[in-house]
Coordinates of C-alpha atoms (C1' of nucleotides) in Angstrom, one line a residue:
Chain A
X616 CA -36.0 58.2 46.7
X617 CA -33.8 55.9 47.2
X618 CA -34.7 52.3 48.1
X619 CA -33.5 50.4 51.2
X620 CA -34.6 46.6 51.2
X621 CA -33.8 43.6 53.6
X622 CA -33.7 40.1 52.4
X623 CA -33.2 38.2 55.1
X624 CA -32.8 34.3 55.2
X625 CA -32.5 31.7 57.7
X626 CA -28.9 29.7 57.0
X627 CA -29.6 25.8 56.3
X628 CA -32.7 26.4 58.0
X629 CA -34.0 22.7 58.5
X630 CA -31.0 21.8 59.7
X631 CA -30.3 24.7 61.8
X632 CA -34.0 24.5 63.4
X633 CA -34.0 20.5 64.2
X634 CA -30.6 21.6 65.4
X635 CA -32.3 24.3 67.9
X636 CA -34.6 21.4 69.5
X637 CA -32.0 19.1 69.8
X638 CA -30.3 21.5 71.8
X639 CA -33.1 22.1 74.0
X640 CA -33.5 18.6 74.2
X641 CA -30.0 18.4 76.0
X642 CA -28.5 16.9 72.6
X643 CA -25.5 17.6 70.6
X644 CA -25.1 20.5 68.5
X645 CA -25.6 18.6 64.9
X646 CA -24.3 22.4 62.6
X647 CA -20.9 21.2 64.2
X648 CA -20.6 18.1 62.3
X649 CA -21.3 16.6 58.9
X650 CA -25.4 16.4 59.0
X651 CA -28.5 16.9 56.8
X652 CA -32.1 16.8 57.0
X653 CA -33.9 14.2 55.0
X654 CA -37.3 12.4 54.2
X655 CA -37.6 9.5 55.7
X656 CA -33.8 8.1 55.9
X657 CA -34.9 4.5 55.9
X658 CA -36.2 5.1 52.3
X659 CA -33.4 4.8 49.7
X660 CA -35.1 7.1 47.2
X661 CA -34.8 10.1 50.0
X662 CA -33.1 12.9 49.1
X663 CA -31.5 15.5 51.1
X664 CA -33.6 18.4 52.3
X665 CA -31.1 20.1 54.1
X666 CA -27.1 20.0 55.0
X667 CA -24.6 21.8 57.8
X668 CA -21.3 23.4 56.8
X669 CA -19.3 20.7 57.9
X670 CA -21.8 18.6 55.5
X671 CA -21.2 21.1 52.7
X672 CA -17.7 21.2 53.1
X673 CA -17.2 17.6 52.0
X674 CA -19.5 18.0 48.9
X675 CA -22.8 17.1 50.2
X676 CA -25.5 19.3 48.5
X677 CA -29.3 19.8 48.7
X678 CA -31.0 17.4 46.8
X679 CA -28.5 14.6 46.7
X680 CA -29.8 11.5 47.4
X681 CA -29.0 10.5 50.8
X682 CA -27.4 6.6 50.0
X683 CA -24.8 9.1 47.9
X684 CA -24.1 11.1 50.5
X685 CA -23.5 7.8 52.7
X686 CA -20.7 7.1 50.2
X687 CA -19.1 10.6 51.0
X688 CA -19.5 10.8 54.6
X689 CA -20.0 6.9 56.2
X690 CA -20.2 8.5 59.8
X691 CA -22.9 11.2 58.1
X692 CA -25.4 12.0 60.9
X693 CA -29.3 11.9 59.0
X694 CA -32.5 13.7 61.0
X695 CA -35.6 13.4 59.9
X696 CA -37.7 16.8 58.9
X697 CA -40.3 17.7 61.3
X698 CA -42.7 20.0 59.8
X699 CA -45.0 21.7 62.9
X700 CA -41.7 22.5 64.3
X701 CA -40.4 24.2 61.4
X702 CA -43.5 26.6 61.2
X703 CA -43.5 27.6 64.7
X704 CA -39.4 28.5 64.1
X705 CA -40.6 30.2 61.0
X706 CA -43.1 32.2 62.7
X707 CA -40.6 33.2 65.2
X708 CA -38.3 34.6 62.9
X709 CA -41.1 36.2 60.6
X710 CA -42.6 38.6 63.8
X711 CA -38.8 39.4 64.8
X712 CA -38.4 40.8 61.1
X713 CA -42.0 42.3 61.3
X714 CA -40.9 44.4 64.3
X715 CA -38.2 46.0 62.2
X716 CA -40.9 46.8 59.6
X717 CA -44.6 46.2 58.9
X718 CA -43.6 46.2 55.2
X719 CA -43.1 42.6 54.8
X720 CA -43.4 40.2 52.1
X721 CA -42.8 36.2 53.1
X722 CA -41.0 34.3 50.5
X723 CA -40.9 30.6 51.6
X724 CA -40.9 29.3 55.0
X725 CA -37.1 30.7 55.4
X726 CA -36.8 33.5 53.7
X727 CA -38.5 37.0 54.1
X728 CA -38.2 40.7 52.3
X729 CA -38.6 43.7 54.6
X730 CA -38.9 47.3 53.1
X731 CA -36.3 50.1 55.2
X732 CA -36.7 52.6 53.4
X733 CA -37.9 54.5 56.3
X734 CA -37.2 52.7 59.2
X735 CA -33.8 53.3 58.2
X736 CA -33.8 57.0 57.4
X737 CA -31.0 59.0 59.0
X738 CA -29.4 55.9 60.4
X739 CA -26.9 53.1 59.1
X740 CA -28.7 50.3 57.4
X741 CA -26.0 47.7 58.2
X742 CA -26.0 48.6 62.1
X743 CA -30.2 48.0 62.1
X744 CA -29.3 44.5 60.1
X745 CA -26.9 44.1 62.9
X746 CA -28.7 44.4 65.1
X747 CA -31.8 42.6 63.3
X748 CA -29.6 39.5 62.8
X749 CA -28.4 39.2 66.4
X750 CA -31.8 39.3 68.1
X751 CA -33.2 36.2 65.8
X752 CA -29.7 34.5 66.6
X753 CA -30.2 35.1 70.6
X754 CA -33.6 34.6 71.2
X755 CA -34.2 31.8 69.0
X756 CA -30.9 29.9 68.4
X757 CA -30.3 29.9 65.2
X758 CA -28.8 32.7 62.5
X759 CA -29.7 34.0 59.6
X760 CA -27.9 35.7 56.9
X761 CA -29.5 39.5 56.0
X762 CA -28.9 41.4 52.3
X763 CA -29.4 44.8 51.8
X764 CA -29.7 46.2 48.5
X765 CA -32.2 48.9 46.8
X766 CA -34.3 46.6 45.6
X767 CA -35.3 42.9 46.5
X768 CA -33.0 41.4 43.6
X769 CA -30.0 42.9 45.5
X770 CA -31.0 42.0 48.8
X771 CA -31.8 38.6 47.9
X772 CA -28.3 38.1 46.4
X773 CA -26.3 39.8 48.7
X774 CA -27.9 37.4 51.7
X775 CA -26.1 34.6 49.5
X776 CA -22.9 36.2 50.1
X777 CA -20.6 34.4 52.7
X778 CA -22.6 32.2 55.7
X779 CA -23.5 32.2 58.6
X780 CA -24.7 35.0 60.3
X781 CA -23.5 37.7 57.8
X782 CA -24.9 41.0 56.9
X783 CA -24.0 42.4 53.5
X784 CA -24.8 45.1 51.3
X785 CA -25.4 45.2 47.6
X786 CA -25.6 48.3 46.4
X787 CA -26.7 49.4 42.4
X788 CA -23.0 51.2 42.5
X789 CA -21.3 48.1 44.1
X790 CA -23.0 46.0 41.1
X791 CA -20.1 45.7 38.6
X792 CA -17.5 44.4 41.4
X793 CA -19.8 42.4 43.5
X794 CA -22.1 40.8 41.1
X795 CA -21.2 40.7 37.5
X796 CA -17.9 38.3 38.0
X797 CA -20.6 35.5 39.5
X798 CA -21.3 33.0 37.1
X799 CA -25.1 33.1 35.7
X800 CA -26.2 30.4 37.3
X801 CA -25.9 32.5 40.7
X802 CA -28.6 35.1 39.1
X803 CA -31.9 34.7 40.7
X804 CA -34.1 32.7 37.7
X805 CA -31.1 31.3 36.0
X806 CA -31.7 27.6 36.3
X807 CA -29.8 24.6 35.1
X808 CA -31.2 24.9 31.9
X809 CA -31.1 28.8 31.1
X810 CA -27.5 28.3 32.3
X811 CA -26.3 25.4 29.7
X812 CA -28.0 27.5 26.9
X813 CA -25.9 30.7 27.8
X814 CA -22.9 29.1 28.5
X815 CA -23.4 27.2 25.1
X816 CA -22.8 30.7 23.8
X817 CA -20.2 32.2 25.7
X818 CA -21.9 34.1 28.3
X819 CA -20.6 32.9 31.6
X820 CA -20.5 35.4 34.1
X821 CA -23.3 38.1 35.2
X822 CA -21.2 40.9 34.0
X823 CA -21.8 39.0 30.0
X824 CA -25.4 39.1 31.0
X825 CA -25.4 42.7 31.6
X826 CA -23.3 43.3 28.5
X827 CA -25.2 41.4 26.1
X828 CA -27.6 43.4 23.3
X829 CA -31.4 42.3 24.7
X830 CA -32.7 41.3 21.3
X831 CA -29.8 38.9 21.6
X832 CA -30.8 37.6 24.6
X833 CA -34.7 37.4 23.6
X834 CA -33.6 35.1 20.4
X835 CA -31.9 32.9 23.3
X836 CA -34.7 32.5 25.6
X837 CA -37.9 34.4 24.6
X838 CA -39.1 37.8 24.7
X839 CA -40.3 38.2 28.1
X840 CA -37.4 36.3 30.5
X841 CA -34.8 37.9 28.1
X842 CA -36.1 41.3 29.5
X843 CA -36.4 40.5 32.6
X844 CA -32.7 38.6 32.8
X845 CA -31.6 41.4 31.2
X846 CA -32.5 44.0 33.5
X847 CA -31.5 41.8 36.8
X848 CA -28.4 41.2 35.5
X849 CA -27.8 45.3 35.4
X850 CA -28.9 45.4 39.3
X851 CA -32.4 46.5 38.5
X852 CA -35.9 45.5 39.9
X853 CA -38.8 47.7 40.4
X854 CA -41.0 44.9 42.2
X855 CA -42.3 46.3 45.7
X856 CA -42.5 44.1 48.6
X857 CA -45.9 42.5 48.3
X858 CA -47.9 43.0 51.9
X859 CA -50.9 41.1 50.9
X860 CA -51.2 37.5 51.6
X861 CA -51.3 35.8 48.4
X862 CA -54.1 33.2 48.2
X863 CA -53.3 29.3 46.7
X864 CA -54.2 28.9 43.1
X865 CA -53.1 24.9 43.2
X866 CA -53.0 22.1 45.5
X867 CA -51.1 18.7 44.7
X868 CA -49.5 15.6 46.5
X869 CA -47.2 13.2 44.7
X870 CA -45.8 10.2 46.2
X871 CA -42.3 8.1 44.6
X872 CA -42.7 4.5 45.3
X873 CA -39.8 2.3 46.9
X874 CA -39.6 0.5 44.0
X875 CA -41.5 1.0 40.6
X876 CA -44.5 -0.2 39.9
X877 CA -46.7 -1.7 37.0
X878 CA -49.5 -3.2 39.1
X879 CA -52.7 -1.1 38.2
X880 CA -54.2 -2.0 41.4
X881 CA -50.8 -0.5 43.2
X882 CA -51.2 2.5 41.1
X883 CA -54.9 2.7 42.0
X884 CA -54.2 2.7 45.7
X885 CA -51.5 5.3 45.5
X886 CA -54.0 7.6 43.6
X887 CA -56.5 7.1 46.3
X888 CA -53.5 7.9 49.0
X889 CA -52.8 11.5 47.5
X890 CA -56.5 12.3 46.6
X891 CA -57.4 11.8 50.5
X892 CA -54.7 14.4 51.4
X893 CA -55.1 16.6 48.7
X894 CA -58.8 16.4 49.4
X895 CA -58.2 17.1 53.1
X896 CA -56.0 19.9 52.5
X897 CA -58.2 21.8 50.6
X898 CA -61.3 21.2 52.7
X899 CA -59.1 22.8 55.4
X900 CA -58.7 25.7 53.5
X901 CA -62.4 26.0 52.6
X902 CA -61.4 26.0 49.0
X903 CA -62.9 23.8 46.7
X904 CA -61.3 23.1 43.3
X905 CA -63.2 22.9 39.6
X906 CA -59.8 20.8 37.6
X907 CA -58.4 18.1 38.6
X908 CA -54.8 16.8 37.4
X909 CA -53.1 13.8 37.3
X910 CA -49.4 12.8 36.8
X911 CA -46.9 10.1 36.5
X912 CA -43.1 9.9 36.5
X913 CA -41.4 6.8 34.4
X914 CA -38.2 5.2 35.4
X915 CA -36.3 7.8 33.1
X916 CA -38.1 10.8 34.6
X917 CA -40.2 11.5 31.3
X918 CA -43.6 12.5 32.9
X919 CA -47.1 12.6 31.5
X920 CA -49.5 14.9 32.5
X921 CA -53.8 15.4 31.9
X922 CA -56.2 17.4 33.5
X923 CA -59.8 18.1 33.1
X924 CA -62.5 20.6 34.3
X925 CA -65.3 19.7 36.2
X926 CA -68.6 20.7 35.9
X927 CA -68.8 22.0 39.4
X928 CA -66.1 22.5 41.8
X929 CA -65.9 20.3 44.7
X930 CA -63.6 19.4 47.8
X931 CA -65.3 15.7 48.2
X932 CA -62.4 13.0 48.1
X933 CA -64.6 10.4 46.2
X934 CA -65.6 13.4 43.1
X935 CA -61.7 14.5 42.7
X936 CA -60.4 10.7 42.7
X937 CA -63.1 9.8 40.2
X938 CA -61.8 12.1 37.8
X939 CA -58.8 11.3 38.3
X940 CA -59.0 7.5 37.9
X941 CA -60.8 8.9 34.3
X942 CA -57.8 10.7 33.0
X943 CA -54.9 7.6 34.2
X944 CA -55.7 5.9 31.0
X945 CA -54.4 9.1 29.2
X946 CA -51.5 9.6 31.1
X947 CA -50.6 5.6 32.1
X948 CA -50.7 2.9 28.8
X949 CA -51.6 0.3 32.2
X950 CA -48.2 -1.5 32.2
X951 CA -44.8 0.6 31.9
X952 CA -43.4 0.9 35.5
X953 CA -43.9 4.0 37.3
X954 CA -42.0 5.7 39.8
X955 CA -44.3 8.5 40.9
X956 CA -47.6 9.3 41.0
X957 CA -49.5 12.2 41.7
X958 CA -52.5 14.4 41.8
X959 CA -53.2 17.7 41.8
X960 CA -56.2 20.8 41.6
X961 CA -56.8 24.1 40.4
X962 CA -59.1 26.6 39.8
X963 CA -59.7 27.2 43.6
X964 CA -62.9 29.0 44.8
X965 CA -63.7 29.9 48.5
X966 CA -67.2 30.7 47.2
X967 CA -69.3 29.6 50.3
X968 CA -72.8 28.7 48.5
X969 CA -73.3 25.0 47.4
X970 CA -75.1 24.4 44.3
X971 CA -77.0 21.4 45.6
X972 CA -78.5 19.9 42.5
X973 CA -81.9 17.8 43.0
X974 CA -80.5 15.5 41.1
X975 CA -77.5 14.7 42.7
X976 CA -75.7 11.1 43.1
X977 CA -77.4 9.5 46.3
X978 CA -73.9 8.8 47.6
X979 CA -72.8 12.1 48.1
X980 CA -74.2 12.2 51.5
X981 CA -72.4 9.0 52.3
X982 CA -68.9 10.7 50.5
X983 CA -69.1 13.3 52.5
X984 CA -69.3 11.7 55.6
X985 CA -67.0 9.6 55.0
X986 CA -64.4 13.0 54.0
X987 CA -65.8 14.3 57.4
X988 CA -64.9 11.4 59.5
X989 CA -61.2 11.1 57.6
X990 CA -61.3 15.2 58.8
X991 CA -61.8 14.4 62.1
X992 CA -59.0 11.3 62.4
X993 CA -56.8 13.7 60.8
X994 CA -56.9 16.6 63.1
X995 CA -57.2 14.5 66.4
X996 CA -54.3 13.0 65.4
X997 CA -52.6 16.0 64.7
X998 CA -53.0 17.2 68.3
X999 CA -52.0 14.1 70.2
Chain S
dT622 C1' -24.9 8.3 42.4
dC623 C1' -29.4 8.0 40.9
dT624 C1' -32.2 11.7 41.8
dG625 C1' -38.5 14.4 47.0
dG626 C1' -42.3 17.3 47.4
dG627 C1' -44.7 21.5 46.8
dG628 C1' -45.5 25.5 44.4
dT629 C1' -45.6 29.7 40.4
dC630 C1' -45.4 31.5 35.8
dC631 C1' -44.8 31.4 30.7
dT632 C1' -45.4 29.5 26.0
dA633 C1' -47.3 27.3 22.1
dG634 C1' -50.8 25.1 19.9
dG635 C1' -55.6 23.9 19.1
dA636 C1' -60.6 24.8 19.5
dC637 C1' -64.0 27.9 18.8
dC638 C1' -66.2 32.4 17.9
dC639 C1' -67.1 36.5 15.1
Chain P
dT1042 C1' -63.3 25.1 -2.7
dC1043 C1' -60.3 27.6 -0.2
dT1044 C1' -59.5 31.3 2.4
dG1045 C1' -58.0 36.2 6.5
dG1046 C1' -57.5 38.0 11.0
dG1047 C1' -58.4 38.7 15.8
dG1048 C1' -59.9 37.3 20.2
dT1049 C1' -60.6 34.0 24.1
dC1050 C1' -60.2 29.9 26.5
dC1051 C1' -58.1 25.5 27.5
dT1052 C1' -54.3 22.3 27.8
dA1053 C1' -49.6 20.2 28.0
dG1054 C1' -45.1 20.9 28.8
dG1055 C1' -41.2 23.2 30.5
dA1056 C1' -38.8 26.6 33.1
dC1057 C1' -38.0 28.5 37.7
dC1058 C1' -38.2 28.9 43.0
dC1059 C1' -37.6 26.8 48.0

DNA sequence: TCTGGGGTCCTAGGACCC
DNA sequence: TCTGGGGTCCTAGGACCC
């Protein structure tokens, strides 16, 4: 039977939803003129999260750094991101879609799959997007773009078609006209660096990528992507929409400095920064983690990376930072500036018994009250 | 112009075991 | 003294996504 998949995704959809409560706030409508969404705009490292057609229009792209979008657009207007805004939007959008069908799969904060196959039996799939479409737009103020295809490759491709508040199809038949004159870089998985490789042998457009012999391919960019690539570039994709709620395997928080830094007490500091939040952020979670990472970022974006395993896993600030303030000498020779730091864990467990060993470090008790007060600051703070 | 922050998956090489 | 082959686990790095 035939497949009949939604992608549907929300169009610029920070900038759209700060847009939304700026409205409601009685403010102007910032989708109407140049604008982006951005970290904190006073930092001059902050990139753009972000950016409204008008924005677009004169160039301004996703993660360009905001001072060089200054240089484009002087009278550029720059909102900062508000998260707990942006999940409540996303929420809103995400039960809308869920009404249409319980077959759901979340993709990112923006962007959801929805399986019609039945929902749409007997009726016109583009009339349900329509519709679909136009009930996110009116009740919550901002639009979203919908794909339909028979599988979610299509989908997701055709919702990438012309903006705003489009709905297009993307039939398997409609491939060769619709798709394969794109350039590869438009695939889903073709990145920068898949793209220069291709390119660097001629293949330019989808359609090349359809065309070309898969052993070909495999010599290009390994065995397992090549047949992947190879079969999305054809129009085909067999992966269902995934219902189930896919727990975390990894939990990290970097942080780039204003300026570089060399100072090992700076760096020090900054490691103690991201293990309280990555800490706190698992605790919340009730996961705790058995590897720790840590990571740097030099001046020229080189980046050095260790990680160890630890001998049980753990969610108390003081046990991750220790480890990690044992692996910066591998990663760090002490003096080279750094521009970013951060810290990361894996191996998650939600197992619920602690293994309380008799002989266990007398400050533990004092760790974790200290993890418990730094909860507790955190989440009052939260709800002020 | 000067590049954030948070994830996932894959690959290749080394250690170690039989 | 020099040597095979297979399996598993771990790690570092690199690709991709939003």
């Amino acid at each position: 039977m035939k497949r009949i998949i939604f992608h549907i995704d929300v169009n610029s959809a920070f900038l759209s939803w700060t847009a939304v409560k700026m409205v409601r706030e009685g403010g102007g409508d910032i989708r109407l003129v140049p604008s982006v969404v951005s970290g904190d705009p006073k930092d001059r490292r902050s990139i753009i999260t972000a950016a409204s057609i008008p924005a677009k229009k004169l160039g301004i792209k996703t993660a360009q750094p905001v001072s060089m979008a200054l240089r484009t657009c002087p009278s550029l207007v720059i909102v900062q991101g508000d998260w707990a805004w942006y999940r409540a939007c996303s929420e809103g959008f995400i039960s809308i879609c869920r009404k249409y069908s319980p077959v759901l799969q979340q993709f990112s904060i923006d962007e959801c799959f929805i399986d019609m196959t039945f929902r749409c039996y007997g009726d016109d799939p583009v009339a349900i997007a329509t519709r679909l479409k136009d009930e996110i737009r009116d009740s919550l103020g901002f639009t979203v773009n919908v794909g339909i295809g028979s599988n979610k490759l299509l989908a997701k491709m055709a919702s990438d078609f012309e903006k705003p508040d489009k709905v297009h199809t993307l039939w398997l038949e409609e491939v060769p006209e619709k798709m394969w004159p794109l350039g590869v870089r438009d695939l889903l998985w073709v990145g920068k660096k898949t793209e220069e490789r291709l390119v660097m042998y001629g293949i330019r457009t989808i359609g090349d990528l359809a065309q070309l012999d898969p052993a070909v391919l495999a010599r290009l960019v390994g065995k397992k992507y090549a047949a992947g690539l190879h079969e999305n570039a054809n129009g085909r994709d067999d992966s269902p929409v995934e219902t189930e709620f896919q727990e975390a395997k990894s939990c990290s928080a970097e942080r780039t400095f204003e300026k570089d830094l060399s100072d090992p007490k700076d760096i020090d500091r900054a490691l103690f920064r991201v293990a309280c939040i990555v800490a706190h952020r698992i605790r919340r979670e009730k996961f705790r983690a058995s590897c720790v990472s840590v990571f740097v970022k030099y001046r020229d974006f080189s980046t050095s990376q260790r990680q160890c395993s630890l001998a049980e896993p753990t969610d108390v600030t003081a046990v991750i930072l220790n480890a990690a303030r044992g692996l910066l000498p591998d990663v760090w020779d002490g003096r080279t500036p750094i521009r970013q730091v951060g810290l990361g864990v894996s191996k998650l467990t939600h197992d619920p018994y602690e293994q309380l060993s008799l002989f266990e470090d007398p400050k533990m008790a004092y760790y974790r009250e200290w993890d418990r007060k730094y909860d507790e600051e955190k989440t009052s703070s939260l709800n002020k």
